Amino acid sequence: MKMERILVFSLLLIVVTLPAEWIAISPDRSQELFTCEPADLATATVTFTLDGYELENIEQEGLRYSRISYGNEGRILEVGKPDLPCFTRLI
């Protein structure tokens, strides 16, 4: 019984995560999202380059929505704000 639940949960997880479609902005996916170039001890230039994002169509309470995500990045989970990826790094 426990093994059946694990199998059903695993299949459900696969079905839920499959529909995401990669939308490419840049053809080079090997590029780093963030680069940091120090100018001196007090300043640095931080560059963010987005190569694309995942677009997933979901349905909740009979309404269809599109969700934008990016790999293992966090999300902005504040009430009333869009559910978008949040990119953060320590420099």
PDB file of C-alpha atoms in Angstrom:
ATOM      1  CA  MET A   1       0.000   0.000   0.000  1.00  0.00           C
ATOM      2  CA  LYS A   2       2.795   2.444   0.899  1.00  0.00           C
ATOM      3  CA  MET A   3       4.691   1.570  -2.295  1.00  0.00           C
ATOM      4  CA  GLU A   4       1.562   2.247  -4.382  1.00  0.00           C
ATOM      5  CA  ARG A   5       1.199   5.700  -2.816  1.00  0.00           C
ATOM      6  CA  ILE A   6       4.830   6.503  -3.572  1.00  0.00           C
ATOM      7  CA  LEU A   7       4.391   5.346  -7.169  1.00  0.00           C
ATOM      8  CA  VAL A   8       1.199   7.381  -7.646  1.00  0.00           C
ATOM      9  CA  PHE A   9       2.825  10.458  -6.088  1.00  0.00           C
ATOM     10  CA  SER A  10       5.900  10.069  -8.328  1.00  0.00           C
ATOM     11  CA  LEU A  11       3.793   9.755 -11.474  1.00  0.00           C
ATOM     12  CA  LEU A  12       1.707  12.767 -10.467  1.00  0.00           C
ATOM     13  CA  LEU A  13       4.857  14.793  -9.871  1.00  0.00           C
ATOM     14  CA  ILE A  14       6.202  13.872 -13.314  1.00  0.00           C
ATOM     15  CA  VAL A  15       2.922  14.762 -15.029  1.00  0.00           C
ATOM     16  CA  VAL A  16       2.724  18.104 -13.216  1.00  0.00           C
ATOM     17  CA  THR A  17       6.307  19.104 -14.066  1.00  0.00           C
ATOM     18  CA  LEU A  18       6.357  17.971 -17.720  1.00  0.00           C
ATOM     19  CA  PRO A  19       4.215  20.649 -19.396  1.00  0.00           C
ATOM     20  CA  ALA A  20       6.728  23.485 -18.886  1.00  0.00           C
ATOM     21  CA  GLU A  21       8.103  24.817 -22.164  1.00  0.00           C
ATOM     22  CA  TRP A  22      11.535  26.470 -22.429  1.00  0.00           C
ATOM     23  CA  ILE A  23      11.328  29.920 -24.041  1.00  0.00           C
ATOM     24  CA  ALA A  24      14.798  30.873 -25.279  1.00  0.00           C
ATOM     25  CA  ILE A  25      15.908  34.490 -25.238  1.00  0.00           C
ATOM     26  CA  SER A  26      19.543  33.755 -26.034  1.00  0.00           C
ATOM     27  CA  PRO A  27      20.769  30.613 -27.822  1.00  0.00           C
ATOM     28  CA  ASP A  28      23.755  30.304 -25.422  1.00  0.00           C
ATOM     29  CA  ARG A  29      22.544  28.437 -22.291  1.00  0.00           C
ATOM     30  CA  SER A  30      26.117  27.942 -21.026  1.00  0.00           C
ATOM     31  CA  GLN A  31      26.432  31.617 -20.132  1.00  0.00           C
ATOM     32  CA  GLU A  32      26.420  32.544 -16.427  1.00  0.00           C
ATOM     33  CA  LEU A  33      23.340  34.377 -15.160  1.00  0.00           C
ATOM     34  CA  PHE A  34      25.456  36.786 -13.128  1.00  0.00           C
ATOM     35  CA  THR A  35      28.963  38.087 -13.663  1.00  0.00           C
ATOM     36  CA  CYS A  36      30.790  40.424 -11.295  1.00  0.00           C
ATOM     37  CA  GLU A  37      33.728  42.530 -12.408  1.00  0.00           C
ATOM     38  CA  PRO A  38      35.387  44.475  -9.595  1.00  0.00           C
ATOM     39  CA  ALA A  39      36.632  47.923 -10.618  1.00  0.00           C
ATOM     40  CA  ASP A  40      38.387  48.707  -7.332  1.00  0.00           C
ATOM     41  CA  LEU A  41      37.918  47.988  -3.609  1.00  0.00           C
ATOM     42  CA  ALA A  42      34.677  49.994  -3.402  1.00  0.00           C
ATOM     43  CA  THR A  43      32.920  49.357  -6.722  1.00  0.00           C
ATOM     44  CA  ALA A  44      32.006  46.488  -8.995  1.00  0.00           C
ATOM     45  CA  THR A  45      29.890  45.938 -12.096  1.00  0.00           C
ATOM     46  CA  VAL A  46      27.304  43.175 -11.806  1.00  0.00           C
ATOM     47  CA  THR A  47      25.785  41.936 -15.071  1.00  0.00           C
ATOM     48  CA  PHE A  48      22.642  39.801 -15.289  1.00  0.00           C
ATOM     49  CA  THR A  49      22.009  37.844 -18.493  1.00  0.00           C
ATOM     50  CA  LEU A  50      18.797  35.828 -18.847  1.00  0.00           C
ATOM     51  CA  ASP A  51      19.055  33.090 -21.470  1.00  0.00           C
ATOM     52  CA  GLY A  52      15.387  32.123 -21.286  1.00  0.00           C
ATOM     53  CA  TYR A  53      12.646  30.920 -18.954  1.00  0.00           C
ATOM     54  CA  GLU A  54      10.145  28.114 -18.497  1.00  0.00           C
ATOM     55  CA  LEU A  55       6.499  28.792 -19.337  1.00  0.00           C
ATOM     56  CA  GLU A  56       3.905  26.493 -17.826  1.00  0.00           C
ATOM     57  CA  ASN A  57       0.161  26.617 -18.458  1.00  0.00           C
ATOM     58  CA  ILE A  58      -1.832  25.759 -15.348  1.00  0.00           C
ATOM     59  CA  GLU A  59      -5.506  25.613 -14.498  1.00  0.00           C
ATOM     60  CA  GLN A  60      -6.917  26.538 -11.089  1.00  0.00           C
ATOM     61  CA  GLU A  61     -10.584  26.762 -10.189  1.00  0.00           C
ATOM     62  CA  GLY A  62     -11.576  26.543 -13.840  1.00  0.00           C
ATOM     63  CA  LEU A  63      -9.295  29.426 -14.938  1.00  0.00           C
ATOM     64  CA  ARG A  64      -6.164  29.087 -17.082  1.00  0.00           C
ATOM     65  CA  TYR A  65      -2.951  30.852 -16.104  1.00  0.00           C
ATOM     66  CA  SER A  66       0.642  30.971 -17.340  1.00  0.00           C
ATOM     67  CA  ARG A  67       3.444  30.544 -14.805  1.00  0.00           C
ATOM     68  CA  ILE A  68       6.969  31.772 -15.517  1.00  0.00           C
ATOM     69  CA  SER A  69       9.830  29.993 -13.756  1.00  0.00           C
ATOM     70  CA  TYR A  70      13.557  29.412 -14.050  1.00  0.00           C
ATOM     71  CA  GLY A  71      15.183  26.216 -12.763  1.00  0.00           C
ATOM     72  CA  ASN A  72      15.816  26.205  -9.035  1.00  0.00           C
ATOM     73  CA  GLU A  73      15.467  29.948  -8.526  1.00  0.00           C
ATOM     74  CA  GLY A  74      13.253  31.265  -5.749  1.00  0.00           C
ATOM     75  CA  ARG A  75       9.852  32.903  -6.150  1.00  0.00           C
ATOM     76  CA  ILE A  76       8.275  36.122  -4.972  1.00  0.00           C
ATOM     77  CA  LEU A  77       5.557  34.777  -2.704  1.00  0.00           C
ATOM     78  CA  GLU A  78       3.871  37.970  -1.543  1.00  0.00           C
ATOM     79  CA  VAL A  79       0.093  38.239  -1.579  1.00  0.00           C
ATOM     80  CA  GLY A  80      -1.113  40.362  -4.479  1.00  0.00           C
ATOM     81  CA  LYS A  81       2.184  40.181  -6.385  1.00  0.00           C
ATOM     82  CA  PRO A  82       2.828  38.029  -9.464  1.00  0.00           C
ATOM     83  CA  ASP A  83       4.412  34.603  -8.963  1.00  0.00           C
ATOM     84  CA  LEU A  84       7.701  35.328 -10.750  1.00  0.00           C
ATOM     85  CA  PRO A  85      11.211  33.906 -10.328  1.00  0.00           C
ATOM     86  CA  CYS A  86      13.506  35.793  -7.955  1.00  0.00           C
ATOM     87  CA  PHE A  87      17.208  35.754  -8.847  1.00  0.00           C
ATOM     88  CA  THR A  88      19.663  36.380  -5.998  1.00  0.00           C
ATOM     89  CA  ARG A  89      23.399  35.881  -5.524  1.00  0.00           C
ATOM     90  CA  LEU A  90      25.985  36.888  -2.939  1.00  0.00           C
ATOM     91  CA  ILE A  91      28.895  38.904  -4.277  1.00  0.00           C
TER      92      ILE A  91
END
